[in-house]
Structures are given as C-alpha cells and as structure tokens.
PDB file of C-alpha atoms in Angstrom:
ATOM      1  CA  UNK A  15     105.612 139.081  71.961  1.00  0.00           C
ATOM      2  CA  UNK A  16     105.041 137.140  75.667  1.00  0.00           C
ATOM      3  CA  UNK A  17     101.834 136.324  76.264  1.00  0.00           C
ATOM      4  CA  UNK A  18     100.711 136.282  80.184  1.00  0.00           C
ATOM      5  CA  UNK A  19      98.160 133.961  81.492  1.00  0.00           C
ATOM      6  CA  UNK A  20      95.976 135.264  83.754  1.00  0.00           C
ATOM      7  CA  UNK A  21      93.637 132.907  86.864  1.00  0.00           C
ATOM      8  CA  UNK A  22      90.847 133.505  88.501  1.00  0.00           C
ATOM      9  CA  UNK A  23      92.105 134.115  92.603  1.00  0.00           C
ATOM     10  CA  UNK A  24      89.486 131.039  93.089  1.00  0.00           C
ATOM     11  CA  UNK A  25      91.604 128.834  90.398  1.00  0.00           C
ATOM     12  CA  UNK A  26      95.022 130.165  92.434  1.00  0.00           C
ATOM     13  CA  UNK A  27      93.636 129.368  96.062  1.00  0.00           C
ATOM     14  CA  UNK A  28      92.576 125.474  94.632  1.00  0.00           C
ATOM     15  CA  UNK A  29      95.875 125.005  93.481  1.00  0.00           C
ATOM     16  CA  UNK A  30      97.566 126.554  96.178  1.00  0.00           C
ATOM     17  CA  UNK A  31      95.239 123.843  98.861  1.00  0.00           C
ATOM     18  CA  UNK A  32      96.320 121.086  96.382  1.00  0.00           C
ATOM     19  CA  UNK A  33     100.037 121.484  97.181  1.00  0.00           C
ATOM     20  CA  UNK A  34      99.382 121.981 100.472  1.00  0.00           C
ATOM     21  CA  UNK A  35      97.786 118.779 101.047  1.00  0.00           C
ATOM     22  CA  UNK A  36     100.056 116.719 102.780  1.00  0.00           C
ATOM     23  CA  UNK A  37      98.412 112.741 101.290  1.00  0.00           C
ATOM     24  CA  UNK A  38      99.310 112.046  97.992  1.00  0.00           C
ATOM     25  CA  UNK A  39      95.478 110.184  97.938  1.00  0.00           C
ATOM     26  CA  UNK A  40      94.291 110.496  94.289  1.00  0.00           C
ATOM     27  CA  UNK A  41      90.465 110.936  95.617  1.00  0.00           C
ATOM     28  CA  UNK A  42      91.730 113.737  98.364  1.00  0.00           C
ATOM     29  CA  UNK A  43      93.279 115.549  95.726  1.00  0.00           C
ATOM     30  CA  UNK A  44      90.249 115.842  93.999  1.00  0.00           C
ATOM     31  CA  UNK A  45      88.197 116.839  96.744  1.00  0.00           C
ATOM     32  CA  UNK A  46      91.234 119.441  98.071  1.00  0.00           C
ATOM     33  CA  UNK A  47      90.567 120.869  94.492  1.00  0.00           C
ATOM     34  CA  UNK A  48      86.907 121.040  94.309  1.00  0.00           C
ATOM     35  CA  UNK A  49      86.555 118.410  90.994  1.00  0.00           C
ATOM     36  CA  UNK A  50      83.900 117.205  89.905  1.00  0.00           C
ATOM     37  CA  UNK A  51      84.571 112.913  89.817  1.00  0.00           C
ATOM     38  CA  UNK A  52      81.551 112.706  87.065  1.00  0.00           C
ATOM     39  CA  UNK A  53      83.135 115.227  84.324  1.00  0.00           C
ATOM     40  CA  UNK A  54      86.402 116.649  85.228  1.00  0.00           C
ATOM     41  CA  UNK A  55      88.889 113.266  83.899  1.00  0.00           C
ATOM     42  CA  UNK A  56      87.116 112.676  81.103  1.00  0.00           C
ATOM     43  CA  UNK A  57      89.829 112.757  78.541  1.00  0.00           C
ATOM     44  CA  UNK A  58      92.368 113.249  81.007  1.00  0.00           C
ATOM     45  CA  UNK A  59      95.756 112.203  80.522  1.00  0.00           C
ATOM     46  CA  UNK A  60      96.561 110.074  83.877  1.00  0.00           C
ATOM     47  CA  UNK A  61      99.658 107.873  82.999  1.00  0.00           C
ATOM     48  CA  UNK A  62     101.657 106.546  85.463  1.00  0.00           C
ATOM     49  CA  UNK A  63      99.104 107.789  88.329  1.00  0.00           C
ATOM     50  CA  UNK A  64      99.243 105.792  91.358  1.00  0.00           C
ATOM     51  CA  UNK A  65      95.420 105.839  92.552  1.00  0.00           C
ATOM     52  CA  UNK A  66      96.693 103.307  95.937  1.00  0.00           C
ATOM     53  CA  UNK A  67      94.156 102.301  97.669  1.00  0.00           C
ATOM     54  CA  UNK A  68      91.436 105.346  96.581  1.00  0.00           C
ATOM     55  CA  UNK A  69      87.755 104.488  95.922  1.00  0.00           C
ATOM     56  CA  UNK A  70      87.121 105.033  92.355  1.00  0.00           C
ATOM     57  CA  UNK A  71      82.856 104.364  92.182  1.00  0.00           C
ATOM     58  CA  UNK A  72      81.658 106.980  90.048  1.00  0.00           C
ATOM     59  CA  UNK A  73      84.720 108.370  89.099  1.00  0.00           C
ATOM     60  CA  UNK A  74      84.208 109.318  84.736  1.00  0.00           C
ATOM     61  CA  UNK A  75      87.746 107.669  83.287  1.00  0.00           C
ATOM     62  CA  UNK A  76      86.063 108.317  79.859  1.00  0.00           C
ATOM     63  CA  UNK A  77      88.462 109.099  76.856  1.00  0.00           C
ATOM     64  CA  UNK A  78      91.012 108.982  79.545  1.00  0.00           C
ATOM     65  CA  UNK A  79      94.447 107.626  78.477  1.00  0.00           C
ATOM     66  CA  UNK A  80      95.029 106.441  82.056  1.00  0.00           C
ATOM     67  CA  UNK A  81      98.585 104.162  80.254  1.00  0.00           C
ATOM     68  CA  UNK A  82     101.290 102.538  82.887  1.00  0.00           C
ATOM     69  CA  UNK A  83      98.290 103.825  85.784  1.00  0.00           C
ATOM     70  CA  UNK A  84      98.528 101.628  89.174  1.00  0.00           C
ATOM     71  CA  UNK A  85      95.153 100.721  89.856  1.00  0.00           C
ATOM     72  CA  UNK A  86      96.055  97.311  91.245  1.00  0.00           C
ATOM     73  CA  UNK A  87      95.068  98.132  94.939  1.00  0.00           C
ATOM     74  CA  UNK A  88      91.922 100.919  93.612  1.00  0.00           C
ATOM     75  CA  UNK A  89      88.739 100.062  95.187  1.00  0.00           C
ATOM     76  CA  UNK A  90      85.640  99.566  93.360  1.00  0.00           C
ATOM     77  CA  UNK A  91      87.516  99.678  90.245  1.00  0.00           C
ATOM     78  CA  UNK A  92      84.423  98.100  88.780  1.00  0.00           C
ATOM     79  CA  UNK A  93      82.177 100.959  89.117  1.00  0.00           C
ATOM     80  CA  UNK A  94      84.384 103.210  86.950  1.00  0.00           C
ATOM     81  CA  UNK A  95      82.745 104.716  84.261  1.00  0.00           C
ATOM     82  CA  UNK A  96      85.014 103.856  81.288  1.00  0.00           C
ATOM     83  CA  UNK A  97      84.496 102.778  77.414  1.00  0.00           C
ATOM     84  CA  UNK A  98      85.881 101.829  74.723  1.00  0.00           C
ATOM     85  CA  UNK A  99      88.125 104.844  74.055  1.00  0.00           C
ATOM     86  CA  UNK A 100      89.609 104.958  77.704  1.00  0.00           C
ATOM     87  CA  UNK A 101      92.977 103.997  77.025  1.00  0.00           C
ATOM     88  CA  UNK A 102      93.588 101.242  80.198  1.00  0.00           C
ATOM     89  CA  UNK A 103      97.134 100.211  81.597  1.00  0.00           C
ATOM     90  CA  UNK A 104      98.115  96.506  80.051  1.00  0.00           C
ATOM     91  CA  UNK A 105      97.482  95.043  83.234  1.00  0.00           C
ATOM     92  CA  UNK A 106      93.811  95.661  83.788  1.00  0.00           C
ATOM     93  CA  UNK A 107      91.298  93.248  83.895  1.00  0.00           C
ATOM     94  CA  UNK A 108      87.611  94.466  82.838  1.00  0.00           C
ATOM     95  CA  UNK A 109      84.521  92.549  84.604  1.00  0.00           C
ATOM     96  CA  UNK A 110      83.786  89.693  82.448  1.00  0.00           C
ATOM     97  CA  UNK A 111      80.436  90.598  80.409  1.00  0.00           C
ATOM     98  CA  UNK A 112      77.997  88.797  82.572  1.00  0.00           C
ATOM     99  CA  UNK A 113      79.407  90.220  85.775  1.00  0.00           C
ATOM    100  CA  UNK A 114      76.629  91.051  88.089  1.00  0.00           C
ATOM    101  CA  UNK A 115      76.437  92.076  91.320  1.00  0.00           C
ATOM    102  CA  UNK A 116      72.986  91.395  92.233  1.00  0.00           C
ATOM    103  CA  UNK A 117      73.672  87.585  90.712  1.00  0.00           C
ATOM    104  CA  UNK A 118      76.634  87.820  93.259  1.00  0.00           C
ATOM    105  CA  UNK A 119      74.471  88.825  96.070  1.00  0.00           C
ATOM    106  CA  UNK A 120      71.910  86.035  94.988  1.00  0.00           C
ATOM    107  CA  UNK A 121      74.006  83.224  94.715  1.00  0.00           C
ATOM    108  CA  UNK A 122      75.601  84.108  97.950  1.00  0.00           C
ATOM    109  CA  UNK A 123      72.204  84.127  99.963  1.00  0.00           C
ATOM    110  CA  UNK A 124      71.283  81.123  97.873  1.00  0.00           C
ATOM    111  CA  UNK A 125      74.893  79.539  99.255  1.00  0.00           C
ATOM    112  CA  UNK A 126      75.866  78.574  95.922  1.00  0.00           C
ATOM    113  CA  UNK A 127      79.317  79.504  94.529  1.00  0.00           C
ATOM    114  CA  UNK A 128      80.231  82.957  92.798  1.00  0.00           C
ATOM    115  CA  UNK A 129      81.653  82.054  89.315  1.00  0.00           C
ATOM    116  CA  UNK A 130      85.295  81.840  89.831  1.00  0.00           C
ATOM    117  CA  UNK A 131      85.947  84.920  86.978  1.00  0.00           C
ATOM    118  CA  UNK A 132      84.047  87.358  88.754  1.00  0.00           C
ATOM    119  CA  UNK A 133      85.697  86.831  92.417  1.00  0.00           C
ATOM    120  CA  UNK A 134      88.398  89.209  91.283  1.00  0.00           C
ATOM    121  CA  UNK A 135      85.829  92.139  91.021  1.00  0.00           C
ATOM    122  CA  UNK A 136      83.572  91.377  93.979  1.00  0.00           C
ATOM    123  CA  UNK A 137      84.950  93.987  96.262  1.00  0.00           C
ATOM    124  CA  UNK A 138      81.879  95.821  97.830  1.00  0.00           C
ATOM    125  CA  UNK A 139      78.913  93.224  99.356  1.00  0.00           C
ATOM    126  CA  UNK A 140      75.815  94.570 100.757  1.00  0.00           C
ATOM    127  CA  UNK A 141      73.829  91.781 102.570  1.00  0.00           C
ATOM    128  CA  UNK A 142      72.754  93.980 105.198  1.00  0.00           C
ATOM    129  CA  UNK A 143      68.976  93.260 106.899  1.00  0.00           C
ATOM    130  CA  UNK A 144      69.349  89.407 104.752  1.00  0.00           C
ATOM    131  CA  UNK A 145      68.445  86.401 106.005  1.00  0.00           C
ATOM    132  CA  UNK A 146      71.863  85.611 106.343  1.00  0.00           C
ATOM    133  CA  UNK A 147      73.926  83.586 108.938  1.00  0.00           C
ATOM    134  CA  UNK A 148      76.714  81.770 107.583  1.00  0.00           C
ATOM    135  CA  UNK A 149      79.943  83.323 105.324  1.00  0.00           C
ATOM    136  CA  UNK A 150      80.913  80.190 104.543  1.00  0.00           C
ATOM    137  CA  UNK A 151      79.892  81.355 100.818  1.00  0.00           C
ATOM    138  CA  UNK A 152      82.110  84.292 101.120  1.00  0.00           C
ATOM    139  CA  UNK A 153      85.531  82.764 102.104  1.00  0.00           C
ATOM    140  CA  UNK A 154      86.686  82.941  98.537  1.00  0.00           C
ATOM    141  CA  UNK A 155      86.285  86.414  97.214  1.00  0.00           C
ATOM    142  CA  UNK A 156      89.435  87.372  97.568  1.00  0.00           C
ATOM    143  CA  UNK A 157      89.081  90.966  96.297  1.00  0.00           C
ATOM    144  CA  UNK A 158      86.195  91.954  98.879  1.00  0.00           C
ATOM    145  CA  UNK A 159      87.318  95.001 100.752  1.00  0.00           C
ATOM    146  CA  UNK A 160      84.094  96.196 102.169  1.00  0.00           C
ATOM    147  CA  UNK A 161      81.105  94.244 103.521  1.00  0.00           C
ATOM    148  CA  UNK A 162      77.764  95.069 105.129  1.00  0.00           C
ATOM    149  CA  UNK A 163      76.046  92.399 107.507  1.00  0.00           C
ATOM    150  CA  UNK A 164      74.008  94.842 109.372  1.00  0.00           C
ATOM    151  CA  UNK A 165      71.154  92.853 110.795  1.00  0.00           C
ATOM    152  CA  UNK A 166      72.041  89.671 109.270  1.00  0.00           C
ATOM    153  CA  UNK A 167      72.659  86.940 112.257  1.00  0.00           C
ATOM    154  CA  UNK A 168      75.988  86.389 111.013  1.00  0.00           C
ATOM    155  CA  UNK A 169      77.624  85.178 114.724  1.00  0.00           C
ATOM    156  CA  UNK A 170      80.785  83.260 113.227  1.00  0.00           C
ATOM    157  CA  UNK A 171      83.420  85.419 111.420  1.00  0.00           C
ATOM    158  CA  UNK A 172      86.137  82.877 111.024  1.00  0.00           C
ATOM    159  CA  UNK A 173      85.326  81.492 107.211  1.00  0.00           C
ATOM    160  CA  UNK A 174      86.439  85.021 106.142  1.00  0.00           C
ATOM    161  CA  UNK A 175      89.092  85.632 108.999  1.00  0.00           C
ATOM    162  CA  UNK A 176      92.496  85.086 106.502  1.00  0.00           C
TER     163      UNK A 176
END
C-alpha cells in the first residue's frame, strides 16, 4: 500500500520561497522560511553546512550534530546556545571557561591586555558612550568583526587599521 504525504499550502509556499532564494546565507534561509533561531535546530542534523560569514547570536545548536560544519568565518559563534550533547565539527574551539565579555570590555577601558586565549572569541565590542579615546588596546583582537565607538572620542583609527 503507498502512503501519500500530505502539507499544509503554508508549509508548500515556505519551501517553495526557500528555493527561490537566490543567497545560499544560512541565516536568510531561515528567515526566507519563517524558523524560529531559538527552537527549530535543536537536534538538527547540520553536517557539512557552510554557515560563511552568517551571524549565529541566539541561534539554539542544542542536540545538534552540526559534524564536518564550516563555522570558521560564523560571527558571534560565541553566543550560540550549545551543550554538551551538540555534536561540534573537530575544529571548533569553545570560549575558554572564564571567557567574559564584560572582563573584555573592562580591561580594555582599563587599557590593560585581553588574555591572549580569549582574543579568538572577541568578535562583537560595545564601548559606545565610554570614556574612551585610544584603540591602542584593541589592535590585537584579531577576531573582532563588529565594534561600537558611538560617542567615545576615539579620533585615531590607525592601531586597528590592518
């Protein structure tokens, strides 16, 4: 006996946007198809995705077997929500167990250095409205895609321009 499966028109007109979207963005996918990021990978199976350059913050990876997945060049990789039964490619580095942004931030305004071990997962700074003038202290993080110096009097950009 065949069985027929049967989808809601809704389901059918998602899909049908999702092929129809000409980026292969992981995160424009998602929104293309209406998912939620907070509940709809948990326990996903995402091997071999490519996520590029997508913003992953809030995305829920949890139970996900996300094995041979590129996230080398993911943003905010660090604000994942993942545990211990997320299945993570062999390549990817968790935040070290003291990692802390707002020590980041601190020692930054403080001009002091950010622990070498962390620099890899500083990739979002918010200094915005600090009494801040100088990046000096921010030459080194190499991973920082994204930062806010809105109001700071931050005149001099060449300490971060390479």
């Amino acid at each position: 006996m065949t069985q027929t499966m049967r989808f809601p028109a809704s389901a059918l007109d998602r899909l049908a946007a999702v092929l129809k979207e000409p980026t292969t963005s992981f995160t424009a996918l998602v929104r293309v198809a209406g998912l939620d990021k907070a509940s709809a990978f948990i326990g996903a199976d995402l091997r071999n995705v490519d996520f590029g350059t997508d913003d992953l913050a809030g995305f829920n990876f949890v139970g996900a077997d996300l094995t041979d997945a590129d996230l080398s060049r993911a943003r905010n990789i660090d604000l994942m929500i993942i545990d211990d039964t997320t299945i993570l490619p062999q390549s990817f580095r968790r935040p070290p167990v003291d990692f802390d942004m707002d020590e980041v931030k601190r020692l930054i305004l403080a001009g002091e250095p950010v622990p070498a071990s962390w620099v890899p997962f500083v990739a979002k700074l918010d200094l915005g409205r600090a009494n801040f003038a100088d990046l000096s202290p921010i030459a080194g993080l190499t991973a920082l895609q994204s930062l806010d110096l809105l109001g700071t009097q931050v005149t001099d950009l060449s300490p971060i321009a390479g």
